[in-house]
Amino acid sequence: MEVDAGALRRNFRAVRASVGPSVGIVPMVKADAYGVGVREAVRALDAHEPWGYGVASVAEGIELRRLTERPVVVFTPIAPGELPAAIDADLRITVSDEATLVALGRAATDGASARFHAEIDSGMGRAGLDPRGIDSWGPALQAALAGGAVWEGVFTHLHSADDSPDTVDPQIALFESTLARLAPGPDVLRHALNSAGCFVRPGYAFQLVRPGIFLYGGRPGMESPEPDAVVSLRARVIRVKEARPGDTLGYGSTHVAERAERWATVAVGYGDGLPRALSNKGWGVVGGRRVPIIGRISMDVTVVDITGLPSVRPGQVVTFLGCDGQERVTLGEMADLAGTIGYEVLTGFTPRLPRIWELPVGP
Ligand SMILES: *Cc1c(COP(=O)(O)O)cnc(C)c1O
């Protein structure tokens, strides 16, 4: 797995160009920076001065604390017992319910004041304070502030900005009407946009935006631009077989040679995160030519049909994601063929695949 730090930075700059220079950017680096490697991702992005970083869990936040001094926000609701560890690591936590507000107020009175971002549930449903319950949690929030908790941000999360941008306006309207009732001070940072939102509704950038997938080369919907490719997946041919008509291939013998065929066995499989759903469906590229994946993908190897390509030899590189010559397999194409999304493909690459970072010479 090759990761292009220059492309990661160019994608960051594309987000900045879309939302404008005064908006703070919070790259989402959860799940090991969508699988590319959080340490190197933070090193590459830090030069562009993001406002801070976003993670999913306290454990990820504690790891990130060692890599940056910028603010780190934990975006998934934390379990009750995790608050002391979060405060200790100076993580910003997300508040989704009244019980956490009460716990924050208590912790602050005990001298461990915590910064928090309040999440407003505008339709995502999985987390966030429900605007209909504001009469109950609104006073709890004020009590936490009176106790000494620090209100750093308030945000909502978009559910369909990628494939139905029309849903963004009503979500933002609900967010804004809730803000009007809450009346946070001018220092409380408002934020709403994920990658798709940064491109389809940049006018709703408020003070911060939270891009993820676009930075890592995933196109968040057809109305967004195509990001630069960040991740390539390549592996070497380890064997070439001259198959005769009737020869069977792989588990379940789902491919049978119909004529004389050449098969190349490549040293990558679903144990590395190459989606098994690409069996008999996906593509590799070798020497600038597309070659189909044939048979079932195994844990450690995958076979491609190189019939008509007599020059392919063991040792040659096959690209399953990324560019080779004029040919390119995008993350979107691979994910569509596998019946999933780019997020799942990227985070599915396993630790067995070395992450080889290509660091750019310039910015
Ligand atoms: C993951 C996440 C994002 C980033 O979403 P992308 O679609 O990858 O840009 C933004 N905000 C929150 C709260 C998230 O959990």
PDB file of N, CA, C and O in Angstrom, residues 223-273:
ATOM      1  N   GLU A 223     -21.463  15.263  -6.902  1.00  0.00           N
ATOM      2  CA  GLU A 223     -21.371  16.727  -7.015  1.00  0.00           C
ATOM      3  C   GLU A 223     -20.050  17.269  -6.475  1.00  0.00           C
ATOM      4  O   GLU A 223     -19.795  18.464  -6.519  1.00  0.00           O
ATOM      5  N   SER A 224     -19.224  16.396  -5.936  1.00  0.00           N
ATOM      6  CA  SER A 224     -17.911  16.822  -5.442  1.00  0.00           C
ATOM      7  C   SER A 224     -16.871  16.593  -6.527  1.00  0.00           C
ATOM      8  O   SER A 224     -17.047  15.739  -7.384  1.00  0.00           O
ATOM      9  N   PRO A 225     -15.786  17.351  -6.483  1.00  0.00           N
ATOM     10  CA  PRO A 225     -14.702  17.076  -7.435  1.00  0.00           C
ATOM     11  C   PRO A 225     -14.035  15.741  -7.109  1.00  0.00           C
ATOM     12  O   PRO A 225     -14.188  15.225  -6.000  1.00  0.00           O
ATOM     13  N   GLU A 226     -13.299  15.212  -8.062  1.00  0.00           N
ATOM     14  CA  GLU A 226     -12.541  13.973  -7.826  1.00  0.00           C
ATOM     15  C   GLU A 226     -11.258  14.368  -7.076  1.00  0.00           C
ATOM     16  O   GLU A 226     -10.485  15.194  -7.553  1.00  0.00           O
ATOM     17  N   PRO A 227     -11.027  13.813  -5.911  1.00  0.00           N
ATOM     18  CA  PRO A 227      -9.781  14.136  -5.199  1.00  0.00           C
ATOM     19  C   PRO A 227      -8.586  13.478  -5.877  1.00  0.00           C
ATOM     20  O   PRO A 227      -8.752  12.564  -6.677  1.00  0.00           O
ATOM     21  N   ASP A 228      -7.403  13.940  -5.554  1.00  0.00           N
ATOM     22  CA  ASP A 228      -6.203  13.252  -6.035  1.00  0.00           C
ATOM     23  C   ASP A 228      -6.109  11.897  -5.338  1.00  0.00           C
ATOM     24  O   ASP A 228      -6.438  11.776  -4.157  1.00  0.00           O
ATOM     25  N   ALA A 229      -5.638  10.905  -6.084  1.00  0.00           N
ATOM     26  CA  ALA A 229      -5.516   9.563  -5.516  1.00  0.00           C
ATOM     27  C   ALA A 229      -4.414   9.559  -4.461  1.00  0.00           C
ATOM     28  O   ALA A 229      -3.303  10.025  -4.702  1.00  0.00           O
ATOM     29  N   VAL A 230      -4.724   9.065  -3.278  1.00  0.00           N
ATOM     30  CA  VAL A 230      -3.758   9.033  -2.174  1.00  0.00           C
ATOM     31  C   VAL A 230      -3.188   7.624  -1.986  1.00  0.00           C
ATOM     32  O   VAL A 230      -2.003   7.452  -1.725  1.00  0.00           O
ATOM     33  N   VAL A 231      -4.060   6.623  -2.150  1.00  0.00           N
ATOM     34  CA  VAL A 231      -3.660   5.252  -1.835  1.00  0.00           C
ATOM     35  C   VAL A 231      -3.557   4.407  -3.102  1.00  0.00           C
ATOM     36  O   VAL A 231      -4.451   4.445  -3.953  1.00  0.00           O
ATOM     37  N   SER A 232      -2.473   3.680  -3.235  1.00  0.00           N
ATOM     38  CA  SER A 232      -2.345   2.676  -4.292  1.00  0.00           C
ATOM     39  C   SER A 232      -2.105   1.326  -3.633  1.00  0.00           C
ATOM     40  O   SER A 232      -1.441   1.247  -2.602  1.00  0.00           O
ATOM     41  N   LEU A 233      -2.667   0.283  -4.245  1.00  0.00           N
ATOM     42  CA  LEU A 233      -2.450  -1.072  -3.737  1.00  0.00           C
ATOM     43  C   LEU A 233      -1.796  -1.882  -4.850  1.00  0.00           C
ATOM     44  O   LEU A 233      -2.366  -2.029  -5.934  1.00  0.00           O
ATOM     45  N   ARG A 234      -0.601  -2.336  -4.568  1.00  0.00           N
ATOM     46  CA  ARG A 234       0.141  -3.091  -5.590  1.00  0.00           C
ATOM     47  C   ARG A 234       0.728  -4.354  -4.965  1.00  0.00           C
ATOM     48  O   ARG A 234       1.063  -4.379  -3.780  1.00  0.00           O
ATOM     49  N   ALA A 235       0.864  -5.368  -5.807  1.00  0.00           N
ATOM     50  CA  ALA A 235       1.488  -6.615  -5.342  1.00  0.00           C
ATOM     51  C   ALA A 235       2.169  -7.279  -6.531  1.00  0.00           C
ATOM     52  O   ALA A 235       1.903  -6.931  -7.690  1.00  0.00           O
ATOM     53  N   ARG A 236       3.050  -8.229  -6.223  1.00  0.00           N
ATOM     54  CA  ARG A 236       3.831  -8.844  -7.300  1.00  0.00           C
ATOM     55  C   ARG A 236       3.257 -10.177  -7.762  1.00  0.00           C
ATOM     56  O   ARG A 236       2.708 -10.937  -6.964  1.00  0.00           O
ATOM     57  N   VAL A 237       3.470 -10.427  -9.053  1.00  0.00           N
ATOM     58  CA  VAL A 237       3.152 -11.740  -9.603  1.00  0.00           C
ATOM     59  C   VAL A 237       4.144 -12.727  -8.994  1.00  0.00           C
ATOM     60  O   VAL A 237       5.360 -12.466  -8.967  1.00  0.00           O
ATOM     61  N   ILE A 238       3.618 -13.859  -8.485  1.00  0.00           N
ATOM     62  CA  ILE A 238       4.523 -14.865  -7.912  1.00  0.00           C
ATOM     63  C   ILE A 238       4.510 -16.163  -8.715  1.00  0.00           C
ATOM     64  O   ILE A 238       5.293 -17.065  -8.460  1.00  0.00           O
ATOM     65  N   ARG A 239       3.623 -16.244  -9.692  1.00  0.00           N
ATOM     66  CA  ARG A 239       3.582 -17.447 -10.506  1.00  0.00           C
ATOM     67  C   ARG A 239       2.759 -17.175 -11.753  1.00  0.00           C
ATOM     68  O   ARG A 239       1.775 -16.429 -11.689  1.00  0.00           O
ATOM     69  N   VAL A 240       3.186 -17.792 -12.867  1.00  0.00           N
ATOM     70  CA  VAL A 240       2.393 -17.708 -14.099  1.00  0.00           C
ATOM     71  C   VAL A 240       2.076 -19.120 -14.551  1.00  0.00           C
ATOM     72  O   VAL A 240       2.949 -19.990 -14.531  1.00  0.00           O
ATOM     73  N   LYS A 241       0.825 -19.346 -14.902  1.00  0.00           N
ATOM     74  CA  LYS A 241       0.404 -20.691 -15.337  1.00  0.00           C
ATOM     75  C   LYS A 241      -0.211 -20.621 -16.729  1.00  0.00           C
ATOM     76  O   LYS A 241      -1.021 -19.740 -17.013  1.00  0.00           O
ATOM     77  N   GLU A 242       0.202 -21.565 -17.567  1.00  0.00           N
ATOM     78  CA  GLU A 242      -0.446 -21.713 -18.877  1.00  0.00           C
ATOM     79  C   GLU A 242      -1.596 -22.691 -18.659  1.00  0.00           C
ATOM     80  O   GLU A 242      -1.378 -23.885 -18.471  1.00  0.00           O
ATOM     81  N   ALA A 243      -2.818 -22.159 -18.640  1.00  0.00           N
ATOM     82  CA  ALA A 243      -3.975 -23.016 -18.366  1.00  0.00           C
ATOM     83  C   ALA A 243      -4.526 -23.593 -19.662  1.00  0.00           C
ATOM     84  O   ALA A 243      -4.518 -22.933 -20.701  1.00  0.00           O
ATOM     85  N   ARG A 244      -4.990 -24.826 -19.550  1.00  0.00           N
ATOM     86  CA  ARG A 244      -5.599 -25.467 -20.732  1.00  0.00           C
ATOM     87  C   ARG A 244      -7.114 -25.491 -20.567  1.00  0.00           C
ATOM     88  O   ARG A 244      -7.610 -25.428 -19.429  1.00  0.00           O
ATOM     89  N   PRO A 245      -7.847 -25.614 -21.661  1.00  0.00           N
ATOM     90  CA  PRO A 245      -9.310 -25.654 -21.560  1.00  0.00           C
ATOM     91  C   PRO A 245      -9.743 -26.697 -20.534  1.00  0.00           C
ATOM     92  O   PRO A 245      -9.220 -27.815 -20.534  1.00  0.00           O
ATOM     93  N   GLY A 246     -10.653 -26.292 -19.639  1.00  0.00           N
ATOM     94  CA  GLY A 246     -11.144 -27.202 -18.614  1.00  0.00           C
ATOM     95  C   GLY A 246     -10.414 -27.094 -17.288  1.00  0.00           C
ATOM     96  O   GLY A 246     -10.904 -27.606 -16.280  1.00  0.00           O
ATOM     97  N   ASP A 247      -9.262 -26.428 -17.238  1.00  0.00           N
ATOM     98  CA  ASP A 247      -8.545 -26.262 -15.957  1.00  0.00           C
ATOM     99  C   ASP A 247      -9.394 -25.407 -15.006  1.00  0.00           C
ATOM    100  O   ASP A 247      -9.986 -24.407 -15.423  1.00  0.00           O
ATOM    101  N   THR A 248      -9.407 -25.821 -13.740  1.00  0.00           N
ATOM    102  CA  THR A 248     -10.229 -25.098 -12.757  1.00  0.00           C
ATOM    103  C   THR A 248      -9.345 -24.213 -11.894  1.00  0.00           C
ATOM    104  O   THR A 248      -8.167 -24.495 -11.668  1.00  0.00           O
ATOM    105  N   LEU A 249      -9.957 -23.135 -11.407  1.00  0.00           N
ATOM    106  CA  LEU A 249      -9.188 -22.144 -10.646  1.00  0.00           C
ATOM    107  C   LEU A 249      -9.841 -21.824  -9.303  1.00  0.00           C
ATOM    108  O   LEU A 249     -11.016 -21.450  -9.250  1.00  0.00           O
ATOM    109  N   GLY A 250      -9.063 -21.963  -8.237  1.00  0.00           N
ATOM    110  CA  GLY A 250      -9.421 -21.414  -6.935  1.00  0.00           C
ATOM    111  C   GLY A 250     -10.494 -22.196  -6.196  1.00  0.00           C
ATOM    112  O   GLY A 250     -11.059 -23.166  -6.700  1.00  0.00           O
ATOM    113  N   TYR A 251     -10.774 -21.737  -4.949  1.00  0.00           N
ATOM    114  CA  TYR A 251     -11.829 -22.345  -4.132  1.00  0.00           C
ATOM    115  C   TYR A 251     -13.157 -22.290  -4.887  1.00  0.00           C
ATOM    116  O   TYR A 251     -13.503 -21.266  -5.470  1.00  0.00           O
ATOM    117  N   GLY A 252     -13.852 -23.398  -4.850  1.00  0.00           N
ATOM    118  CA  GLY A 252     -15.158 -23.462  -5.507  1.00  0.00           C
ATOM    119  C   GLY A 252     -15.056 -23.581  -7.016  1.00  0.00           C
ATOM    120  O   GLY A 252     -16.073 -23.644  -7.695  1.00  0.00           O
ATOM    121  N   SER A 253     -13.820 -23.599  -7.542  1.00  0.00           N
ATOM    122  CA  SER A 253     -13.559 -23.648  -8.992  1.00  0.00           C
ATOM    123  C   SER A 253     -14.564 -22.811  -9.772  1.00  0.00           C
ATOM    124  O   SER A 253     -15.214 -23.290 -10.691  1.00  0.00           O
ATOM    125  N   THR A 254     -14.676 -21.541  -9.364  1.00  0.00           N
ATOM    126  CA  THR A 254     -15.672 -20.660  -9.986  1.00  0.00           C
ATOM    127  C   THR A 254     -15.225 -20.160 -11.352  1.00  0.00           C
ATOM    128  O   THR A 254     -16.005 -19.548 -12.066  1.00  0.00           O
ATOM    129  N   HIS A 255     -13.954 -20.358 -11.675  1.00  0.00           N
ATOM    130  CA  HIS A 255     -13.493 -20.032 -13.027  1.00  0.00           C
ATOM    131  C   HIS A 255     -12.914 -21.303 -13.642  1.00  0.00           C
ATOM    132  O   HIS A 255     -12.129 -22.008 -13.010  1.00  0.00           O
ATOM    133  N   VAL A 256     -13.322 -21.581 -14.877  1.00  0.00           N
ATOM    134  CA  VAL A 256     -12.812 -22.728 -15.625  1.00  0.00           C
ATOM    135  C   VAL A 256     -12.319 -22.203 -16.971  1.00  0.00           C
ATOM    136  O   VAL A 256     -13.037 -21.439 -17.632  1.00  0.00           O
ATOM    137  N   ALA A 257     -11.086 -22.564 -17.318  1.00  0.00           N
ATOM    138  CA  ALA A 257     -10.538 -22.071 -18.595  1.00  0.00           C
ATOM    139  C   ALA A 257     -11.376 -22.581 -19.761  1.00  0.00           C
ATOM    140  O   ALA A 257     -11.697 -23.777 -19.826  1.00  0.00           O
ATOM    141  N   GLU A 258     -11.747 -21.654 -20.631  1.00  0.00           N
ATOM    142  CA  GLU A 258     -12.560 -22.053 -21.790  1.00  0.00           C
ATOM    143  C   GLU A 258     -11.673 -22.354 -22.993  1.00  0.00           C
ATOM    144  O   GLU A 258     -12.097 -22.948 -23.964  1.00  0.00           O
ATOM    145  N   ARG A 259     -10.469 -21.868 -22.938  1.00  0.00           N
ATOM    146  CA  ARG A 259      -9.520 -22.009 -24.042  1.00  0.00           C
ATOM    147  C   ARG A 259      -8.146 -22.019 -23.409  1.00  0.00           C
ATOM    148  O   ARG A 259      -8.055 -22.101 -22.171  1.00  0.00           O
ATOM    149  N   ALA A 260      -7.108 -21.911 -24.182  1.00  0.00           N
ATOM    150  CA  ALA A 260      -5.781 -21.757 -23.597  1.00  0.00           C
ATOM    151  C   ALA A 260      -5.727 -20.351 -22.983  1.00  0.00           C
ATOM    152  O   ALA A 260      -6.002 -19.371 -23.663  1.00  0.00           O
ATOM    153  N   GLU A 261      -5.441 -20.277 -21.668  1.00  0.00           N
ATOM    154  CA  GLU A 261      -5.392 -18.986 -20.972  1.00  0.00           C
ATOM    155  C   GLU A 261      -4.083 -18.880 -20.208  1.00  0.00           C
ATOM    156  O   GLU A 261      -3.440 -19.906 -19.920  1.00  0.00           O
ATOM    157  N   ARG A 262      -3.678 -17.651 -19.899  1.00  0.00           N
ATOM    158  CA  ARG A 262      -2.527 -17.447 -18.996  1.00  0.00           C
ATOM    159  C   ARG A 262      -3.041 -16.841 -17.710  1.00  0.00           C
ATOM    160  O   ARG A 262      -3.757 -15.843 -17.733  1.00  0.00           O
ATOM    161  N   TRP A 263      -2.662 -17.445 -16.609  1.00  0.00           N
ATOM    162  CA  TRP A 263      -3.103 -16.978 -15.302  1.00  0.00           C
ATOM    163  C   TRP A 263      -1.886 -16.509 -14.500  1.00  0.00           C
ATOM    164  O   TRP A 263      -0.877 -17.226 -14.419  1.00  0.00           O
ATOM    165  N   ALA A 264      -2.016 -15.323 -13.905  1.00  0.00           N
ATOM    166  CA  ALA A 264      -0.942 -14.834 -13.034  1.00  0.00           C
ATOM    167  C   ALA A 264      -1.439 -14.820 -11.589  1.00  0.00           C
ATOM    168  O   ALA A 264      -2.473 -14.217 -11.280  1.00  0.00           O
ATOM    169  N   THR A 265      -0.711 -15.497 -10.727  1.00  0.00           N
ATOM    170  CA  THR A 265      -1.031 -15.500  -9.297  1.00  0.00           C
ATOM    171  C   THR A 265      -0.285 -14.337  -8.651  1.00  0.00           C
ATOM    172  O   THR A 265       0.929 -14.189  -8.835  1.00  0.00           O
ATOM    173  N   VAL A 266      -1.029 -13.494  -7.923  1.00  0.00           N
ATOM    174  CA  VAL A 266      -0.473 -12.268  -7.346  1.00  0.00           C
ATOM    175  C   VAL A 266      -0.549 -12.361  -5.824  1.00  0.00           C
ATOM    176  O   VAL A 266      -1.534 -12.869  -5.276  1.00  0.00           O
ATOM    177  N   ALA A 267       0.501 -11.856  -5.165  1.00  0.00           N
ATOM    178  CA  ALA A 267       0.646 -12.067  -3.720  1.00  0.00           C
ATOM    179  C   ALA A 267      -0.128 -11.047  -2.885  1.00  0.00           C
ATOM    180  O   ALA A 267       0.442 -10.273  -2.107  1.00  0.00           O
ATOM    181  N   VAL A 268      -1.444 -11.038  -3.059  1.00  0.00           N
ATOM    182  CA  VAL A 268      -2.296 -10.214  -2.191  1.00  0.00           C
ATOM    183  C   VAL A 268      -3.667 -10.868  -2.163  1.00  0.00           C
ATOM    184  O   VAL A 268      -4.104 -11.440  -3.172  1.00  0.00           O
ATOM    185  N   GLY A 269      -4.328 -10.826  -1.004  1.00  0.00           N
ATOM    186  CA  GLY A 269      -5.639 -11.468  -0.904  1.00  0.00           C
ATOM    187  C   GLY A 269      -6.520 -10.736   0.095  1.00  0.00           C
ATOM    188  O   GLY A 269      -6.183  -9.634   0.539  1.00  0.00           O
ATOM    189  N   TYR A 270      -7.632 -11.401   0.437  1.00  0.00           N
ATOM    190  CA  TYR A 270      -8.544 -10.701   1.366  1.00  0.00           C
ATOM    191  C   TYR A 270      -7.938 -10.565   2.745  1.00  0.00           C
ATOM    192  O   TYR A 270      -8.333  -9.698   3.526  1.00  0.00           O
ATOM    193  N   GLY A 271      -6.915 -11.378   3.049  1.00  0.00           N
ATOM    194  CA  GLY A 271      -6.215 -11.225   4.330  1.00  0.00           C
ATOM    195  C   GLY A 271      -5.424  -9.924   4.410  1.00  0.00           C
ATOM    196  O   GLY A 271      -4.983  -9.516   5.487  1.00  0.00           O
ATOM    197  N   ASP A 272      -5.252  -9.287   3.275  1.00  0.00           N
ATOM    198  CA  ASP A 272      -4.614  -7.962   3.235  1.00  0.00           C
ATOM    199  C   ASP A 272      -5.661  -6.863   3.137  1.00  0.00           C
ATOM    200  O   ASP A 272      -5.331  -5.681   3.187  1.00  0.00           O
ATOM    201  N   GLY A 273      -6.909  -7.267   2.900  1.00  0.00           N
ATOM    202  CA  GLY A 273      -7.979  -6.283   2.759  1.00  0.00           C
ATOM    203  C   GLY A 273      -8.445  -6.072   1.326  1.00  0.00           C
ATOM    204  O   GLY A 273      -9.299  -5.213   1.077  1.00  0.00           O
TER     205      GLY A 273
END
